Coordinates of N, CA and C in Angstrom, one line a residue:
X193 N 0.8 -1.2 0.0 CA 0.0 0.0 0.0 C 0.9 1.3 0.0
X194 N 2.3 1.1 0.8 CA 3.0 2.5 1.0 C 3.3 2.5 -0.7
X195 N 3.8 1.9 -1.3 CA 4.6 1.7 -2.8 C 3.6 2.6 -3.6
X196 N 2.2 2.0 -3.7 CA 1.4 2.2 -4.4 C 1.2 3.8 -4.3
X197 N 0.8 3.7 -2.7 CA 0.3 5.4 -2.4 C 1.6 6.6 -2.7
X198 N 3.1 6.2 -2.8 CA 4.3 6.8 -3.2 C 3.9 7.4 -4.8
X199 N 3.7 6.0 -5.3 CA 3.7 6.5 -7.1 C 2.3 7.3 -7.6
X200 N 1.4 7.0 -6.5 CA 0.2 7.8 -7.0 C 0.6 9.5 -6.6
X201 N 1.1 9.4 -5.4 CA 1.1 11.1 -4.9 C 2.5 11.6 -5.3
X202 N 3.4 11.0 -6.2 CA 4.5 11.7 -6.5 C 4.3 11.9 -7.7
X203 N 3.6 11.1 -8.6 CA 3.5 11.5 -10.3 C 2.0 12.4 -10.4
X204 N 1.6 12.6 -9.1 CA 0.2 13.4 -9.3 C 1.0 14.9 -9.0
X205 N 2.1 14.9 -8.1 CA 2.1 16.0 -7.5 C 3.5 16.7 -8.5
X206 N 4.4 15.9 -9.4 CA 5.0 16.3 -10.3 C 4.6 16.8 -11.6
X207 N 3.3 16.0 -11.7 CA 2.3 16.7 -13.1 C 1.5 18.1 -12.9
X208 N 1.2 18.0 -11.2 CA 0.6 19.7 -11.2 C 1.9 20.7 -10.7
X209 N 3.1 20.4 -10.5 CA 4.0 21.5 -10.3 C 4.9 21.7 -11.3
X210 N 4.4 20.8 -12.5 CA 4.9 21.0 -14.0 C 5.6 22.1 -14.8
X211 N 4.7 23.6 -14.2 CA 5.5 24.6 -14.6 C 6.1 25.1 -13.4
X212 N 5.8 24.6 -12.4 CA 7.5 25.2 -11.4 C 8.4 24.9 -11.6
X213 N 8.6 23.2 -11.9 CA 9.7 22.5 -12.4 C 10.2 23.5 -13.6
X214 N 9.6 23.8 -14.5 CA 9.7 24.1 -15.3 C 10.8 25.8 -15.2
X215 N 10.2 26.7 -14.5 CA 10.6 27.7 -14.0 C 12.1 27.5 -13.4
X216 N 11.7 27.0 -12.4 CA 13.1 26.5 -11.4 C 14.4 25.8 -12.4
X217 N 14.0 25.5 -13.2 CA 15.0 24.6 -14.2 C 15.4 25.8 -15.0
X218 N 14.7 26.5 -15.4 CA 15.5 27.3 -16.6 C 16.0 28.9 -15.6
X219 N 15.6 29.0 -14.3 CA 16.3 29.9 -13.6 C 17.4 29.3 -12.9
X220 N 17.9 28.2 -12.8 CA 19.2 27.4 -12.1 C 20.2 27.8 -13.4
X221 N 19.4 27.4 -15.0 CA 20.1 27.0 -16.0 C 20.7 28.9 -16.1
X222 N 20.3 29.6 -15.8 CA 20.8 31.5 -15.9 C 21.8 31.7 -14.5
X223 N 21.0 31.1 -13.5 CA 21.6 32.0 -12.3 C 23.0 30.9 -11.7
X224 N 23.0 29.8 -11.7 CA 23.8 28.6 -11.6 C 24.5 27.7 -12.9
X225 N 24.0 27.9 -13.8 CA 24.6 27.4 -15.2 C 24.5 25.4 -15.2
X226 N 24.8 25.1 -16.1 CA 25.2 23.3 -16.0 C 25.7 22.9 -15.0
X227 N 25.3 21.6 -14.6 CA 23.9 21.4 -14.6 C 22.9 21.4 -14.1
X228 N 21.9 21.1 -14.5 CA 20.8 21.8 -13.7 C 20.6 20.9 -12.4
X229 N 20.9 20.0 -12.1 CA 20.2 18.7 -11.5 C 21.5 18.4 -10.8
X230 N 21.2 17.9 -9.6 CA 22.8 17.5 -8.4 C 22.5 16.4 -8.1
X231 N 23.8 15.4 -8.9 CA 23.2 13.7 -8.3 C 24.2 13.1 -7.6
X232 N 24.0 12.3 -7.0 CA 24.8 11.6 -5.9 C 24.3 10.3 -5.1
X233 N 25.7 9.7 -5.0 CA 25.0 8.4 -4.9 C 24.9 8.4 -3.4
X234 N 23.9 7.6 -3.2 CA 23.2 7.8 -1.4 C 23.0 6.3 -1.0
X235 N 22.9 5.4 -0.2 CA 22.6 4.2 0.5 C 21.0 4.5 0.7
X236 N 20.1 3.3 0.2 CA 19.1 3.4 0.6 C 18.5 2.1 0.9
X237 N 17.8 1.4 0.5 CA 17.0 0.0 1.5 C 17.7 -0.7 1.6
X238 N 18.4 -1.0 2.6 CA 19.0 -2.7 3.2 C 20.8 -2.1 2.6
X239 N 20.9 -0.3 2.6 CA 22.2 0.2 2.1 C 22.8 0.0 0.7
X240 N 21.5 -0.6 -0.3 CA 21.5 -0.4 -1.7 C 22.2 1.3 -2.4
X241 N 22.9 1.1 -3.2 CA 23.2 2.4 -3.0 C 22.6 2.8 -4.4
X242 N 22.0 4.2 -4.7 CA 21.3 4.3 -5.6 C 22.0 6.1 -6.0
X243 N 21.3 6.4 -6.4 CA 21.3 7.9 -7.4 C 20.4 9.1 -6.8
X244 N 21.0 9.5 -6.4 CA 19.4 9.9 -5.8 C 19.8 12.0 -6.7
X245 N 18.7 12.4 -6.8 CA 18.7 13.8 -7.5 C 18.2 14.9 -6.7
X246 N 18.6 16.2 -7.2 CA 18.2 17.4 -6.4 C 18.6 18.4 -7.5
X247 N 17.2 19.3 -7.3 CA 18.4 20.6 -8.4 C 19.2 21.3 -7.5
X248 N 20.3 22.0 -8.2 CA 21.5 22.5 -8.0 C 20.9 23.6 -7.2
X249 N 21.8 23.7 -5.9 CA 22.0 25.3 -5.4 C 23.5 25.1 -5.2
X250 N 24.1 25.3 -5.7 CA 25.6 26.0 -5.5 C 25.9 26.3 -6.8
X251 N 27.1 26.9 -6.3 CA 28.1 27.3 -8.0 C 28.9 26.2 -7.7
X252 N 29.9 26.4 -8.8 CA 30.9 25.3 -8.9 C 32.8 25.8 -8.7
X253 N 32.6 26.8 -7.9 CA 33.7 28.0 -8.0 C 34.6 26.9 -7.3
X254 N 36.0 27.1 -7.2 CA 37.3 26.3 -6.9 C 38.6 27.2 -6.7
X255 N 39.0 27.0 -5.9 CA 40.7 27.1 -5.3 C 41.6 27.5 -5.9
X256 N 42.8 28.0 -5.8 CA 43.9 27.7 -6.9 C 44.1 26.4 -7.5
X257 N 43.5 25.2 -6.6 CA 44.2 24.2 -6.6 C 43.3 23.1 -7.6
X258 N 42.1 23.6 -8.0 CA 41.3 22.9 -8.5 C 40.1 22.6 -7.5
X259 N 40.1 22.9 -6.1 CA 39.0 22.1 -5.3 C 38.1 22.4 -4.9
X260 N 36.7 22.2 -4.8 CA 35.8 23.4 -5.0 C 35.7 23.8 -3.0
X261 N 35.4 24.9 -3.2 CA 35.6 26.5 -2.1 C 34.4 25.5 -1.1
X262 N 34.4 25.9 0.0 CA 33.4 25.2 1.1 C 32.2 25.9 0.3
X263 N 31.2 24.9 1.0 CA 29.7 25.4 0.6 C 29.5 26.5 0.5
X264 N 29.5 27.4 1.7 CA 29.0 28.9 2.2 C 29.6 29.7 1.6
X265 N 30.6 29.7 0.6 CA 31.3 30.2 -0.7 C 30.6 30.0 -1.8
X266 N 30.4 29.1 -1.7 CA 29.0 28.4 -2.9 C 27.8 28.5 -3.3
X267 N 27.3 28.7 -2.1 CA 25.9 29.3 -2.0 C 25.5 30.8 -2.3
X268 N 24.7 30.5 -3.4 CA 23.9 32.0 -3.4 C 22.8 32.2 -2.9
X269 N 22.1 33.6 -2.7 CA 20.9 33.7 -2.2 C 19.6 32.7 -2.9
X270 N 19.5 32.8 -4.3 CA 19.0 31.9 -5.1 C 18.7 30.3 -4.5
X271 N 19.7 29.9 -4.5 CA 20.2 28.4 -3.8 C 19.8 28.0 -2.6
X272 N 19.8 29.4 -1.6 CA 19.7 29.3 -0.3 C 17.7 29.3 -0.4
X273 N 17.2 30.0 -1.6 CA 16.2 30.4 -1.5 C 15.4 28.9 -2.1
X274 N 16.0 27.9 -2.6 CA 15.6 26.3 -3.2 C 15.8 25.8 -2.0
X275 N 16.6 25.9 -1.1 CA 16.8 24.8 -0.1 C 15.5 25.4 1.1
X276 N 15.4 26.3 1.4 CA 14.6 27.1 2.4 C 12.9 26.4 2.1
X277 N 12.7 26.8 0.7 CA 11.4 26.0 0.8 C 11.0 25.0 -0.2
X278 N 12.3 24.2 0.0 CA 12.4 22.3 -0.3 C 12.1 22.6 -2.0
X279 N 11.9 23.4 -2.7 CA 12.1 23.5 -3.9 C 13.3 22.5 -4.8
X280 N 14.4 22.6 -4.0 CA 15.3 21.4 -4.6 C 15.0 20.4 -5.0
X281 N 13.9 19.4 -3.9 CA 14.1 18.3 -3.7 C 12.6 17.5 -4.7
X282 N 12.4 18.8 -5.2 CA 11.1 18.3 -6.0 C 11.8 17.1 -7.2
X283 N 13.1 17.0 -7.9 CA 13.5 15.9 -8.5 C 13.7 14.3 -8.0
X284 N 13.8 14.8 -6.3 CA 13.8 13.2 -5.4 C 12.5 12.5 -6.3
X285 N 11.5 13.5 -6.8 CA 10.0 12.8 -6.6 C 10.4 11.4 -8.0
X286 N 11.2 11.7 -8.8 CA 11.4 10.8 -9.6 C 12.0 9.6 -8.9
X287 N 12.8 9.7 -8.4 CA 13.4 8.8 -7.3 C 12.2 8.0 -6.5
X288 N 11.5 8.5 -5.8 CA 10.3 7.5 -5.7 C 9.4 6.7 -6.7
X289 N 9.4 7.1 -7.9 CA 8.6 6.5 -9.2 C 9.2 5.7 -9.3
X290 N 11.0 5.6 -9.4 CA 11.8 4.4 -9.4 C 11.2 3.5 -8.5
X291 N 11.2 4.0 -7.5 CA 11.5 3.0 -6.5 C 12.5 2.8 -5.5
X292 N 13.6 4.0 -5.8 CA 14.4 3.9 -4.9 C 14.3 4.8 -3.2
X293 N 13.6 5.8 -3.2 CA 12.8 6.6 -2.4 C 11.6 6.1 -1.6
X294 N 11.0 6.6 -1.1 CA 9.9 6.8 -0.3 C 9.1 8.3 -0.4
X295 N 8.4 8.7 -0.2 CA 7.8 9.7 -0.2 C 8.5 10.2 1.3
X296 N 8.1 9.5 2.6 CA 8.4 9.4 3.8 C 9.4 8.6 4.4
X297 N 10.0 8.5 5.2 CA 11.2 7.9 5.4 C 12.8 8.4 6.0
X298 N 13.7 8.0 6.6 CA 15.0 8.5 7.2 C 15.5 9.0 5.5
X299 N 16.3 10.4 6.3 CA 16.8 10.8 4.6 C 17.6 10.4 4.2
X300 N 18.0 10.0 3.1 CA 19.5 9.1 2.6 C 20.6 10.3 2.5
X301 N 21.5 9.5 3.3 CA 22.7 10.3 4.0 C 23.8 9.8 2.9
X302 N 25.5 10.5 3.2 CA 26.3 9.9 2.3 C 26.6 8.9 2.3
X303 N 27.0 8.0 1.3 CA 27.9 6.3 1.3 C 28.6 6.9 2.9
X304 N 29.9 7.7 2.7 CA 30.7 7.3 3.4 C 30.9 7.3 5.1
X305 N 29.0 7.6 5.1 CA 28.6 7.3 6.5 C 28.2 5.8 7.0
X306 N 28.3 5.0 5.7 CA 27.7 3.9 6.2 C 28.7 3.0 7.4
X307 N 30.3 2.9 7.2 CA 31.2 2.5 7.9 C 30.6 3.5 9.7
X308 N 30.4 4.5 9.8 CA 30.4 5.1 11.0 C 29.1 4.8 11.7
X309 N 28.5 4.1 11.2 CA 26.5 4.2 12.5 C 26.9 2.6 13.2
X310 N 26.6 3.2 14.7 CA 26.3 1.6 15.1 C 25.0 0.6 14.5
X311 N 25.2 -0.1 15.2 CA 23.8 -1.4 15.2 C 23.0 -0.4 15.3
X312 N 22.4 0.0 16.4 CA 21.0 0.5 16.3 C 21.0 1.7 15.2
X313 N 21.8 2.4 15.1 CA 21.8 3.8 13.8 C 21.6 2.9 12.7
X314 N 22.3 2.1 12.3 CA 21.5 1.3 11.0 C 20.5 1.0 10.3
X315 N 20.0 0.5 11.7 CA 18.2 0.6 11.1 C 17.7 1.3 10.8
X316 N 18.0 2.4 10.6 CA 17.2 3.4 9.4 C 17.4 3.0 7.7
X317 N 18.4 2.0 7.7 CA 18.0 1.5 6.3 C 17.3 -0.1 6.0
X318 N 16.5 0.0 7.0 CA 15.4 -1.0 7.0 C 14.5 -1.1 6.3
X319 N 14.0 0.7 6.0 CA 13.3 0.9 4.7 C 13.8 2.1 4.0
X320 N 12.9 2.0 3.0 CA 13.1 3.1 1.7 C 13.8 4.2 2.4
X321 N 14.7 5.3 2.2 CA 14.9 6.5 2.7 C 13.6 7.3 2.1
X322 N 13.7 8.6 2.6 CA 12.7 9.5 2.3 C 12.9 11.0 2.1
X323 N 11.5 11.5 1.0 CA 12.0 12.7 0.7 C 11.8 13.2 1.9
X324 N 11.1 13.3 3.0 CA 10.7 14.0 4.2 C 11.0 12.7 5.0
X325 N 10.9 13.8 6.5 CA 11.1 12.0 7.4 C 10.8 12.3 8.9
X326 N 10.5 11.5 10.4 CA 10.1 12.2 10.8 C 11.3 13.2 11.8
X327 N 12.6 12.7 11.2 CA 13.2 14.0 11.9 C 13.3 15.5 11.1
X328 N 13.3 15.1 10.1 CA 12.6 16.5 9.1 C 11.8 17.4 9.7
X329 N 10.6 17.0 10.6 CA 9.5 17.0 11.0 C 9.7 17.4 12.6
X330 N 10.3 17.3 12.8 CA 11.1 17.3 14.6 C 12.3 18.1 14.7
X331 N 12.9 18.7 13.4 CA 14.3 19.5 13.8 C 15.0 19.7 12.9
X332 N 14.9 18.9 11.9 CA 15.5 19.0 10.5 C 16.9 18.9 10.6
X333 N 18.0 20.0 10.0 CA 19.0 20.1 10.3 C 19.6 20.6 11.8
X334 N 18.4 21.2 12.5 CA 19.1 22.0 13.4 C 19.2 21.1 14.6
X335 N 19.3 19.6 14.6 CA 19.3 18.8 15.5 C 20.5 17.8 15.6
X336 N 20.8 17.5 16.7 CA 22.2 16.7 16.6 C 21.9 15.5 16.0
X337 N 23.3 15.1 15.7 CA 23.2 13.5 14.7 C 22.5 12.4 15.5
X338 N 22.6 12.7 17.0 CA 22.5 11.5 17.3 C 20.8 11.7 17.7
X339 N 20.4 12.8 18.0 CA 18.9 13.0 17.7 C 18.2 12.5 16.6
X340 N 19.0 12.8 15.5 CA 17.9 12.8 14.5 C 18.2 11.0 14.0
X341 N 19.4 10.6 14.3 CA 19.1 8.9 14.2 C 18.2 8.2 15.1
X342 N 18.1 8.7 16.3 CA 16.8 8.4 17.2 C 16.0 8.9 16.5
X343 N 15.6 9.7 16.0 CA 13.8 10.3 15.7 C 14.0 8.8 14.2
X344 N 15.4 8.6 13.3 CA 14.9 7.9 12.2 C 14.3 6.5 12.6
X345 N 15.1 5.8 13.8 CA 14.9 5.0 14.4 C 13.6 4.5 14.8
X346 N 13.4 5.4 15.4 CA 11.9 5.7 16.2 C 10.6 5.8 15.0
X347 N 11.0 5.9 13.9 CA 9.9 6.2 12.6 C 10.0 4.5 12.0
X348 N 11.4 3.8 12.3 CA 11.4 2.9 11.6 C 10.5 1.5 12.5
X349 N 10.9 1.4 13.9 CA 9.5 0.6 14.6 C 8.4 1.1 14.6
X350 N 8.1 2.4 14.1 CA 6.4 2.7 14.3 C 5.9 3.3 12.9
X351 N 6.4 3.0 12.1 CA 5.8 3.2 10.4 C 4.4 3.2 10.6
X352 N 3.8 3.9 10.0 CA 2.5 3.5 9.3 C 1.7 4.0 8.6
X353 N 0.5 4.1 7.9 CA 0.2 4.8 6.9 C -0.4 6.0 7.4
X354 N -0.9 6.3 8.7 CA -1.9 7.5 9.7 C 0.4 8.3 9.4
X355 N 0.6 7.6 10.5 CA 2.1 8.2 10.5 C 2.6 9.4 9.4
X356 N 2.4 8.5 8.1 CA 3.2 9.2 7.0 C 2.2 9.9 6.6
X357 N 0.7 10.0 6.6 CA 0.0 11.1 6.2 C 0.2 12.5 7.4
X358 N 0.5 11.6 8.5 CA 0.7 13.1 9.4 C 2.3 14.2 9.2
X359 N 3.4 13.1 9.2 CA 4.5 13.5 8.7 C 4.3 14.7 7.3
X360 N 4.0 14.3 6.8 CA 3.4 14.8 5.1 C 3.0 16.1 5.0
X361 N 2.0 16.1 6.5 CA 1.8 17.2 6.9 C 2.2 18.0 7.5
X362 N 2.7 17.9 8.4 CA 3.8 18.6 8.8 C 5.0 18.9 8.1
X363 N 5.2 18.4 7.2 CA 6.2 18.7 6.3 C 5.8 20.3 5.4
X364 N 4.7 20.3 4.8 CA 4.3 21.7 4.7 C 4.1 22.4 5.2
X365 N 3.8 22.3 6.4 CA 4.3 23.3 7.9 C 5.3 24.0 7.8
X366 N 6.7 23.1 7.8 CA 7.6 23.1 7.8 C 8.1 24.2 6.7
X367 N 8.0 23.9 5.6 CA 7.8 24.5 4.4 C 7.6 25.6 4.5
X368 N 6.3 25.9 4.7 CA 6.2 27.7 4.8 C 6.8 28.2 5.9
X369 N 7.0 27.5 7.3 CA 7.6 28.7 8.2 C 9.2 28.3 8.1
X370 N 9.4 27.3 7.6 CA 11.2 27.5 7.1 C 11.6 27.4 7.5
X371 N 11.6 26.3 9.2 CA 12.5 25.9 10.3 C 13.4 25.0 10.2
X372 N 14.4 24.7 11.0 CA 16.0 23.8 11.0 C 16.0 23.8 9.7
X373 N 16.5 24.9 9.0 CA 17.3 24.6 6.9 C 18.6 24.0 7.8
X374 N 19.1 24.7 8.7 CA 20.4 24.4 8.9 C 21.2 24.4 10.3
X375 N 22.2 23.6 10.4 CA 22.9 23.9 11.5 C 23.6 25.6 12.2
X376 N 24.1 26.1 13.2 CA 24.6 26.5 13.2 C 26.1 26.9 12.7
X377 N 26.2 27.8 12.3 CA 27.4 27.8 11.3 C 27.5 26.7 10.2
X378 N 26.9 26.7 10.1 CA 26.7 25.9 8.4 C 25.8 25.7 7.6
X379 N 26.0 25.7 6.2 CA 24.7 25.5 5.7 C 23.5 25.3 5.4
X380 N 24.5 23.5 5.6 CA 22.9 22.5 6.1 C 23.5 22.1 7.3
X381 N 24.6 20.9 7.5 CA 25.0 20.5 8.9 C 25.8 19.8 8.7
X382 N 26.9 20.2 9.7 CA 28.2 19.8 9.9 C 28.4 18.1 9.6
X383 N 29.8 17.8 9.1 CA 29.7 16.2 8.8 C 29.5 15.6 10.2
X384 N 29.1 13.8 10.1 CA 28.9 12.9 11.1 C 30.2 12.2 11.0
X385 N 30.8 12.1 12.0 CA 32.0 11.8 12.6 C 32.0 10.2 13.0
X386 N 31.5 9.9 13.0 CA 30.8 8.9 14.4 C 30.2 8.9 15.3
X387 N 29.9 7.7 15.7 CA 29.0 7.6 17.2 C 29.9 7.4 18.3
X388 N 30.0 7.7 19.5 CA 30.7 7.7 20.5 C 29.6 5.9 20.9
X389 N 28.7 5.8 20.8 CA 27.5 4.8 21.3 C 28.1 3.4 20.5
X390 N 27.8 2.5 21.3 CA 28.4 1.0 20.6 C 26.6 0.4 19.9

């Protein structure tokens, strides 16, 4: 039923925001240049690793040395203005048609976090990741790592369909008043180190 209810509300909700996609794509393509779209491979069900997409907010500016400048160099107001109200992540929604997404679900973090989560931090890839999730919903970025792997934790023993319609909702909450975009002093939020927790 989650699968089913994913591809119904993600190809319903990509067909009526048709011309935002549309807008947002050819103002990245002026104000950000090639390319339009930011992909990256992410761990998702059982640490499948897949592709997961977002349109671009950053430039691509670099160092003497070739290496591109920290984020907060990178970021334009523009960019900052896609991430603020989840406008980026409207390409995830293809990612759920695949199959490799969830509508709802822990968000897929980098590969090279997967060596660092204990036993219990793992089970967030017991199911699909998600474009929203319920620590999205609880704190987003402005919450510590080890919070928001409890809140993923905590979504992964108590799934359910009331759940992810309430998450969903709160997620547009979230949206218009524009809370945890980010950590302090950083963009979105500082890298995960490890767990001190066995």
């Amino acid at each position: 039923m989650k699968r089913i209810f994913d591809f119904l509300v993600a190809s319903s909700v990509l067909v009526a925001l048709l011309p935002v996609i549309i807008v947002v794509t050819i103002l990245i393509r002026f104000k950000l240049g090639s390319p339009i779209l930011f992909t990256q491979n992410r761990p998702g069900l059982n640490g499948k690793v897949f592709k997961m997409m977002k349109f671009r907010t950053m430039l691509d500016g670099k160092d003497k040395h070739g290496n591109l400048l920290p984020d907060d160099e990178r970021m334009t107001k523009f960019g900052a203005f896609l991430r603020s109200t989840s406008l980026d992540e409207l390409p995830g929604l293809f990612n759920v048609l695949k199959g490799d997404m969830s509508l709802v679900g822990p968000r897929p973090l980098l590969v090279q976090y997967l060596p660092l989560y204990n036993t219990e931090q793992a089970r967030r890839h017991d199911v699909r990741p998600g474009i929203t999730g319920w620590a999205q919903v609880n704190g987003r970025n402005a919450i510590s790592w080890e919070q928001k792997f409890k809140l993923d934790v905590w979504y992964v023993n108590n799934q359910s369909f009331l759940l992810d319609i309430k998450i969903l909702l709160l997620t547009v909450k979230k949206v218009f008043v524009r809370e945890g975009i980010s950590a302090d002093g950083h963009v979105t939020i500082e890298p995960f180190k490890g767990s001190n927790n066995d």
